[in-house]
Tab-separated table of C-alpha atoms and ligand atoms in Angstrom:
chain	number	residue	atom	x	y	z
A	15	MET	CA	89.630	92.339	79.667
A	16	ASN	CA	92.154	90.428	77.613
A	17	GLU	CA	95.475	92.143	76.034
A	18	ALA	CA	93.662	95.573	76.476
A	19	ASN	CA	95.169	98.966	76.667
A	20	PRO	CA	95.523	99.517	80.056
A	21	ALA	CA	95.215	103.557	79.557
A	22	GLU	CA	91.690	102.725	78.843
A	23	ASN	CA	91.011	101.354	82.586
A	24	GLU	CA	88.503	103.370	84.322
A	25	GLY	CA	90.856	105.318	87.187
A	26	ALA	CA	94.102	104.388	85.717
A	27	LYS	CA	96.238	107.540	85.672
A	28	THR	CA	98.520	105.937	83.150
A	29	THR	CA	100.905	106.957	80.145
A	30	PHE	CA	100.913	103.840	78.048
A	31	VAL	CA	104.062	102.523	76.111
A	32	ALA	CA	103.619	99.271	75.113
A	33	SER	CA	101.967	95.941	75.817
A	34	LEU	CA	103.366	92.574	74.446
A	35	ARG	CA	103.002	88.878	74.700
A	36	LEU	CA	106.109	86.918	75.541
A	37	HIS	CA	105.976	83.014	74.902
A	38	LEU	CA	108.214	80.310	75.751
A	39	ALA	CA	109.920	78.841	72.867
A	40	SER	CA	107.775	76.029	71.192
A	41	ASP	CA	106.241	75.303	67.815
A	42	LYS	CA	103.040	77.008	68.466
A	43	MET	CA	105.106	80.461	69.057
A	44	PRO	CA	103.878	82.965	67.126
A	45	ARG	CA	106.300	84.829	64.860
A	46	PRO	CA	107.723	88.041	66.963
A	47	ALA	CA	107.127	91.727	66.235
A	48	PRO	CA	110.134	92.442	63.646
A	49	GLU	CA	111.766	94.912	66.167
A	50	VAL	CA	111.962	91.968	68.653
A	51	LEU	CA	113.541	89.626	65.923
A	52	ILE	CA	115.804	92.106	65.019
A	53	LEU	CA	117.103	92.814	68.439
A	54	GLU	CA	117.006	88.919	69.268
A	55	LEU	CA	119.198	88.047	66.222
A	56	LEU	CA	121.831	90.983	67.112
A	57	LEU	CA	121.770	90.150	70.797
A	58	ALA	CA	122.270	86.276	69.594
A	59	ALA	CA	125.481	87.607	67.430
A	60	GLY	CA	126.885	89.164	70.498
A	61	PRO	CA	129.937	91.341	69.405
A	62	GLY	CA	129.760	89.698	65.808
A	63	HIS	CA	127.770	91.415	63.055
A	64	VAL	CA	124.547	90.465	61.280
A	65	SER	CA	124.534	91.197	57.566
A	66	GLY	CA	121.280	93.192	56.110
A	67	THR	CA	120.588	90.210	54.060
A	68	ALA	CA	120.218	87.613	56.909
A	69	LEU	CA	118.136	90.075	58.834
A	70	ALA	CA	116.021	90.558	55.708
A	71	ARG	CA	115.877	86.859	55.154
A	72	ARG	CA	114.658	86.009	58.757
A	73	LEU	CA	112.130	88.539	59.025
A	74	GLY	CA	110.696	87.741	55.545
A	75	VAL	CA	111.222	91.189	54.249
A	76	SER	CA	113.451	93.315	52.141
A	77	ARG	CA	116.296	95.112	53.353
A	78	VAL	CA	114.870	98.462	52.675
A	79	ALA	CA	112.244	97.188	55.491
A	80	VAL	CA	114.961	96.033	57.874
A	81	TRP	CA	116.649	99.741	57.403
A	82	GLN	CA	113.509	101.264	58.163
A	83	GLN	CA	113.226	99.179	61.221
A	84	MET	CA	116.540	99.953	62.481
A	85	GLU	CA	115.734	103.642	62.221
A	86	LYS	CA	112.973	103.231	64.570
A	87	LEU	CA	115.040	101.805	67.084
A	88	ARG	CA	117.739	104.009	66.615
A	89	ALA	CA	115.124	106.955	67.689
A	90	GLN	CA	114.335	104.894	70.802
A	91	GLY	CA	117.724	105.255	71.764
A	92	PHE	CA	119.832	102.230	70.260
A	93	THR	CA	122.917	102.496	68.768
A	94	PHE	CA	123.813	99.810	65.870
A	95	THR	CA	127.402	100.179	63.925
A	96	ALA	CA	127.382	98.967	60.456
A	97	VAL	CA	130.552	97.492	58.755
A	98	HIS	CA	130.493	97.106	54.908
A	99	ALA	CA	130.076	93.521	53.988
A	100	ARG	CA	129.611	92.412	57.550
A	101	GLY	CA	126.514	93.951	58.462
A	102	TYR	CA	125.102	95.212	61.869
A	103	ARG	CA	126.013	94.950	65.406
A	104	LEU	CA	124.093	96.050	68.440
A	105	ALA	CA	126.580	98.597	70.099
A	106	ALA	CA	124.148	100.173	72.672
A	107	GLY	CA	120.443	99.909	73.987
A	108	PRO	CA	118.548	102.283	75.884
A	109	SER	CA	119.304	102.616	79.586
A	110	SER	CA	115.842	102.693	80.365
A	111	LEU	CA	113.049	100.041	80.020
A	112	HIS	CA	112.438	99.032	76.625
A	113	LEU	CA	109.745	96.497	76.020
A	114	ALA	CA	111.268	94.885	72.649
A	115	LEU	CA	114.139	94.644	74.354
A	116	ILE	CA	112.915	92.843	77.387
A	117	ALA	CA	111.297	90.305	74.793
A	118	ALA	CA	114.201	90.096	72.961
A	119	HIS	CA	116.050	88.925	75.959
A	120	LEU	CA	113.632	86.579	77.019
A	121	ARG	CA	112.956	84.751	73.556
A	122	GLY	CA	113.414	81.155	74.514
A	123	HIS	CA	113.563	81.267	78.207
A	124	GLY	CA	110.391	82.870	79.057
A	125	ARG	CA	106.969	81.973	79.666
A	126	ASP	CA	103.650	82.957	78.177
A	127	CYS	CA	103.350	86.180	79.710
A	128	PRO	CA	101.980	89.243	78.978
A	129	VAL	CA	103.835	92.434	79.881
A	130	THR	CA	102.574	95.979	80.098
A	131	LEU	CA	105.129	98.856	80.400
A	132	LEU	CA	103.916	102.181	81.604
A	133	ASP	CA	105.908	105.456	81.109
A	134	GLU	CA	103.999	106.653	84.099
A	135	VAL	CA	101.373	105.288	86.717
A	136	ASP	CA	100.127	105.812	90.190
A	137	SER	CA	101.395	102.469	91.385
A	138	THR	CA	102.240	99.334	89.272
A	139	ASN	CA	100.444	97.285	92.215
A	140	ASP	CA	97.083	99.472	91.860
A	141	GLU	CA	97.430	99.080	88.091
A	142	ALA	CA	97.902	95.340	88.281
A	143	ALA	CA	94.882	94.998	90.728
A	144	ARG	CA	92.747	97.475	88.469
A	145	GLN	CA	93.485	94.986	85.530
A	146	LEU	CA	92.601	91.790	87.443
A	147	ALA	CA	89.376	93.595	88.558
A	148	ALA	CA	88.654	94.151	85.453
A	149	GLY	CA	88.781	90.785	84.213
A	150	ARG	CA	92.316	90.395	82.554
A	151	ALA	CA	93.649	87.155	82.174
A	152	ALA	CA	96.506	86.203	84.368
A	153	PRO	CA	99.289	85.818	84.735
A	154	PHE	CA	100.654	89.419	83.726
A	155	ALA	CA	103.122	91.654	84.496
A	156	VAL	CA	103.103	95.579	84.767
A	157	LEU	CA	106.491	97.523	84.859
A	158	ALA	CA	106.763	101.353	84.826
A	159	ARG	CA	109.306	103.815	84.290
A	160	ARG	CA	108.082	105.716	87.202
A	161	GLN	CA	105.380	105.769	89.614
A	162	THR	CA	103.499	109.046	90.935
A	163	HIS	CA	102.280	106.961	94.203
A	164	GLY	CA	104.760	104.145	94.641
A	165	ARG	CA	103.410	102.388	97.782
A	166	GLY	CA	105.487	100.263	100.651
A	167	ARG	CA	104.185	98.254	103.284
A	168	LEU	CA	102.767	99.684	106.435
A	169	GLY	CA	101.262	102.551	104.393
A	170	ARG	CA	104.645	104.035	103.365
A	171	ALA	CA	105.288	105.607	100.362
A	172	TRP	CA	107.979	103.992	97.657
A	173	HIS	CA	110.215	106.605	96.189
A	174	SER	CA	109.709	105.997	92.171
A	175	ALA	CA	111.544	108.466	90.212
A	176	ASP	CA	112.563	107.433	86.328
A	177	ASN	CA	115.906	106.889	87.397
A	178	GLY	CA	117.132	103.641	86.284
A	179	ASN	CA	115.259	101.437	88.729
A	180	LEU	CA	112.657	98.749	88.430
A	181	TYR	CA	109.013	99.319	89.653
A	182	ALA	CA	107.210	95.831	88.784
A	183	SER	CA	104.089	93.941	89.789
A	184	PHE	CA	103.202	90.383	88.849
A	185	ALA	CA	99.325	89.570	88.778
A	186	PHE	CA	97.869	86.051	89.179
A	187	ARG	CA	94.895	84.396	90.398
A	188	PRO	CA	96.020	81.268	92.774
A	189	ARG	CA	93.818	79.298	94.695
A	190	LEU	CA	95.459	79.653	97.738
A	191	ALA	CA	94.634	80.001	101.611
A	192	PRO	CA	95.187	83.556	102.965
A	193	ALA	CA	97.788	82.214	105.411
A	194	ARG	CA	99.942	81.135	102.870
A	195	MET	CA	100.668	84.512	101.627
A	196	GLN	CA	103.526	85.580	103.851
A	197	THR	CA	105.548	82.284	102.757
A	198	PHE	CA	104.587	83.309	99.421
A	199	THR	CA	106.523	86.885	99.389
A	200	LEU	CA	109.411	85.179	101.672
A	201	TRP	CA	109.801	82.717	98.560
A	202	MET	CA	109.695	85.358	96.058
A	203	GLY	CA	112.275	87.181	98.179
A	204	VAL	CA	114.772	84.677	98.073
A	205	ASN	CA	114.365	84.094	94.319
A	206	VAL	CA	114.887	87.723	93.894
A	207	CYS	CA	117.944	87.561	95.981
A	208	GLY	CA	119.169	84.636	94.291
A	209	LEU	CA	118.689	86.237	90.911
A	210	VAL	CA	120.530	89.547	91.983
A	211	ALA	CA	123.197	87.369	93.043
A	212	ASN	CA	123.784	85.431	89.880
A	213	PHE	CA	123.234	88.521	88.136
A	214	SER	CA	125.547	90.965	89.693
A	215	GLY	CA	128.016	88.787	91.575
A	216	ALA	CA	126.908	90.771	94.769
A	217	THR	CA	125.141	88.820	97.488
A	218	PRO	CA	122.165	90.706	99.204
A	219	GLY	CA	120.369	90.066	102.696
A	220	LEU	CA	116.871	89.610	103.285
A	221	LYS	CA	115.391	91.443	106.387
A	222	TRP	CA	112.264	89.607	107.288
A	223	PRO	CA	109.592	90.234	105.798
A	224	ASN	CA	110.253	91.939	102.547
A	225	ASP	CA	113.380	94.270	102.468
A	226	LEU	CA	116.319	93.304	100.327
A	227	LEU	CA	119.754	95.046	101.844
A	228	PHE	CA	123.112	95.903	100.946
A	229	ASP	CA	125.417	97.078	103.787
A	230	GLY	CA	122.326	97.477	105.882
A	231	ARG	CA	120.972	99.849	103.258
A	232	LYS	CA	117.650	99.124	101.573
A	233	ALA	CA	117.999	97.986	97.911
A	234	GLY	CA	114.568	96.436	97.306
A	235	GLY	CA	111.177	95.861	98.862
A	236	MET	CA	108.266	93.682	98.343
A	237	LEU	CA	104.431	94.301	98.570
A	238	THR	CA	102.063	91.484	98.331
A	239	GLU	CA	98.372	92.162	97.989
A	240	ALA	CA	95.463	89.993	97.805
A	241	ARG	CA	91.778	89.991	97.365
A	242	MET	CA	89.927	87.145	99.045
A	243	ASP	CA	86.936	85.211	97.564
A	244	ALA	CA	85.207	83.251	100.937
A	245	ASP	CA	88.256	81.835	102.449
A	246	GLN	CA	90.639	81.691	99.482
A	247	ILE	CA	93.190	84.087	97.812
A	248	ARG	CA	91.082	85.113	94.476
A	249	ASP	CA	93.621	87.956	92.780
A	250	LEU	CA	97.266	88.222	94.311
A	251	VAL	CA	99.683	91.032	93.347
A	252	PHE	CA	103.218	90.840	94.027
A	253	GLY	CA	105.127	94.033	93.885
A	254	LEU	CA	108.556	94.694	93.551
A	255	GLY	CA	110.537	97.697	93.730
A	256	LEU	CA	114.292	97.092	93.211
A	257	ASN	CA	116.909	100.122	93.091
A	258	VAL	CA	118.987	98.870	90.304
A	259	ASN	CA	120.892	101.810	88.734
A	260	SER	CA	120.152	105.181	90.741
A	261	PRO	CA	123.041	107.106	91.262
A	262	ALA	CA	123.670	107.753	95.522
A	263	ALA	CA	123.155	111.584	94.451
A	264	ALA	CA	119.591	111.039	93.402
A	265	TRP	CA	117.924	110.105	96.516
A	266	PRO	CA	115.916	112.534	98.336
A	267	ARG	CA	117.388	113.783	101.866
A	268	ASP	CA	115.075	111.460	103.722
A	269	LEU	CA	116.625	108.464	102.065
A	270	ALA	CA	120.131	109.388	101.592
A	271	GLY	CA	122.231	106.965	103.657
A	272	ARG	CA	119.128	104.362	104.371
A	273	ALA	CA	118.814	103.450	100.723
A	274	ILE	CA	121.362	102.184	98.043
A	275	SER	CA	121.107	100.792	94.378
A	276	LEU	CA	122.695	97.458	92.782
A	277	ALA	CA	124.868	99.783	91.035
A	278	GLU	CA	126.294	101.796	94.141
A	279	HIS	CA	127.088	98.652	95.590
A	280	THR	CA	128.741	97.120	92.760
A	281	ARG	CA	130.019	100.193	90.766
A	282	ALA	CA	128.976	99.150	87.866
A	283	PRO	CA	125.570	99.815	85.947
A	284	LEU	CA	123.639	97.036	85.390
A	285	ASP	CA	121.717	96.179	81.821
A	286	LEU	CA	118.430	97.125	83.301
A	287	ASN	CA	116.352	95.448	80.281
A	288	ARG	CA	118.172	91.977	80.493
A	289	PHE	CA	117.765	92.204	84.409
A	290	ALA	CA	113.966	92.797	83.591
A	291	ALA	CA	113.812	89.782	81.273
A	292	ALA	CA	115.615	87.505	83.810
A	293	LEU	CA	113.344	88.899	86.572
A	294	LEU	CA	110.307	87.909	84.820
A	295	GLY	CA	111.414	84.396	83.745
A	296	ARG	CA	112.688	83.909	87.457
A	297	VAL	CA	109.428	85.076	89.369
A	298	LEU	CA	106.720	82.954	86.880
A	299	LEU	CA	109.169	79.926	87.529
A	300	ALA	CA	108.846	80.751	91.361
A	301	TYR	CA	105.173	80.884	91.054
A	302	ASP	CA	104.870	77.563	89.398
A	303	ARG	CA	107.172	76.233	92.205
A	304	PHE	CA	104.983	77.720	94.982
A	305	MET	CA	101.943	76.550	93.544
A	306	ASP	CA	102.969	72.885	92.959
A	307	GLY	CA	104.600	72.532	96.347
A	308	THR	CA	108.379	71.999	94.811
A	309	PHE	CA	109.838	75.258	96.490
A	310	ALA	CA	109.811	73.268	100.073
A	311	GLU	CA	112.610	71.420	98.738
A	312	THR	CA	114.946	74.469	98.444
A	313	PHE	CA	113.203	77.495	100.504
A	314	ALA	CA	114.691	76.823	103.901
A	315	ASP	CA	118.523	76.621	102.462
A	316	LEU	CA	117.857	79.506	100.591
A	317	TRP	CA	116.055	81.710	103.474
A	318	ASN	CA	119.211	80.648	105.383
A	319	ARG	CA	121.495	81.976	102.857
A	320	PHE	CA	119.760	85.371	102.774
A	321	ASP	CA	118.515	85.981	106.072
A	322	VAL	CA	120.154	88.893	107.881
A	323	LEU	CA	118.411	88.670	111.307
A	324	ARG	CA	119.518	84.841	112.259
A	325	GLY	CA	121.463	84.875	115.411
A	326	GLN	CA	121.214	88.820	115.602
A	327	PRO	CA	119.407	90.850	118.323
A	328	VAL	CA	116.259	92.404	117.222
A	329	THR	CA	113.263	94.247	118.533
A	330	VAL	CA	110.261	93.736	116.940
A	331	LEU	CA	107.473	96.509	117.104
A	332	GLN	CA	104.127	95.112	116.781
A	333	GLY	CA	100.565	96.649	117.201
A	334	GLY	CA	102.338	99.047	119.621
A	335	GLN	CA	104.120	96.632	121.409
A	336	ARG	CA	108.137	96.289	121.323
A	337	VAL	CA	109.805	92.605	121.820
A	338	SER	CA	113.270	91.823	122.137
A	339	GLY	CA	115.174	88.856	121.242
A	340	ILE	CA	117.469	86.839	119.128
A	341	ALA	CA	116.141	86.049	116.026
A	342	LEU	CA	115.735	82.179	115.513
A	343	GLY	CA	114.539	82.133	111.389
A	344	ILE	CA	111.312	81.396	110.249
A	345	ASP	CA	108.564	78.873	111.041
A	346	ASP	CA	106.864	76.732	108.195
A	347	GLU	CA	104.132	79.742	107.817
A	348	GLY	CA	106.867	82.398	107.349
A	349	ALA	CA	106.285	83.993	110.890
A	350	LEU	CA	109.773	85.182	112.642
A	351	ILE	CA	110.983	83.334	115.487
A	352	LEU	CA	112.556	85.161	118.336
A	353	ARG	CA	113.792	83.732	121.569
A	354	THR	CA	113.433	86.202	124.352
A	355	ALA	CA	114.314	86.783	127.881
A	356	LYS	CA	114.131	83.755	129.581
A	357	SER	CA	114.642	81.628	126.828
A	358	ARG	CA	111.040	81.876	125.718
A	359	THR	CA	110.048	81.877	122.111
A	360	ALA	CA	107.923	84.432	120.423
A	361	ARG	CA	106.418	84.166	116.667
A	362	PHE	CA	105.355	87.274	114.855
A	363	ARG	CA	103.245	87.261	111.616
A	364	ALA	CA	103.672	90.827	111.146
A	365	GLY	CA	105.744	93.787	112.713
A	366	GLU	CA	108.498	96.171	111.711
A	367	VAL	CA	112.055	94.406	112.849
A	368	THR	CA	115.181	96.915	113.946
A	369	LEU	CA	118.482	95.075	114.014
A	370	GLU	CA	120.072	95.955	117.063
A	371	LYS	CA	123.530	96.884	117.500
A	372	ASN	CA	125.823	93.874	118.667
A	373	ALA	CA	127.161	94.641	122.175
B	409	LIG	C1	108.304	98.104	100.851
B	409	LIG	O1	109.562	97.909	101.185
B	409	LIG	O2	107.720	98.317	101.969
B	409	LIG	C2	107.802	97.494	99.984
B	409	LIG	C3	107.793	98.507	98.633
B	409	LIG	C4	107.320	97.767	97.349
B	409	LIG	C5	107.323	98.761	96.310
B	409	LIG	C6	106.753	98.399	95.046
B	409	LIG	S1	107.249	99.411	93.587
B	409	LIG	C7	106.377	98.414	92.578
B	409	LIG	C8	105.295	98.016	93.240
B	409	LIG	N1	104.192	99.300	92.921
B	409	LIG	C9	103.864	99.636	94.348
B	409	LIG	O3	103.112	100.855	94.756
B	409	LIG	N2	104.634	99.331	95.335
B	409	LIG	C10	105.328	97.787	95.073
């Protein structure tokens, strides 16, 4: 199945919005859809205007056809201002995910990667896994505005309301030894943190193995899942839930005080579509760097930059056992290292970590 409508997949409980192929700028790049080209030209003009004639010329259509495209975009939540003799300006876009807008932000920066946006799905990880199992060519990404059964680690639920947050899964077919999956997730984590820091100016912390934190509250989580083939990973799905724009009042009672969004932390809403485009580019680049081995040049430094546990007293709960000690960082395989009582060293490949309050 290539470029198939995921709503046709057996077992998928999805509401399909759109699927689009995003391309790296190149001579071979196909002409983008007209709405993507309009948005791209208006974004490139920034606060400036683009004349209807210029848009019509670039699209190779009449001015009436441009106007009709813009009416369609207006109906989808875009606001354009028109000034006589100067043209159009993009005044505002939809606050929820919009695939053409993501594509317009990505043009020239992205990678050849099909992206599917769903209005609703059980879990983007499950949808990506279903599509991989059905034979869809990888890599590809699945985004959803809300999930009905968003999943976290250790069988937990991931709150996935349609409130300006990001639910994204990236599907790959690497040929990797299963032991490298832990490092893969940690590497993706430092990349997401780096992107959030660049984008919002606020630096999140990473709590091993998969939590993004602001002020000790959870702003995001990652769930990497794989299907094995003999002794190699065949299908790999990297899922990311990121609390981007949800307001503090929107958390259910059990998450209030434990969850936080980037907007809540920075006190300013983020441009969700621009961020989603940047995330797509970053994750694909990070994947390439993991596969070609160049990630090792920066991984340790980046981990140390974001690691919130290093030097802290922590307790690890693993298989019903609790071990306390001082976190020393991670080893080459991504295991958490603890200095326990009597200066012994313990390594954990899995587990739930609690940061103890400093005495
Ligand atoms: C965790 O912190 O336990 C991991 C949370 C991962 C949530 C994301 S949201 C997108 C993707 N789809 C899912 O069902 N889970 C991941």
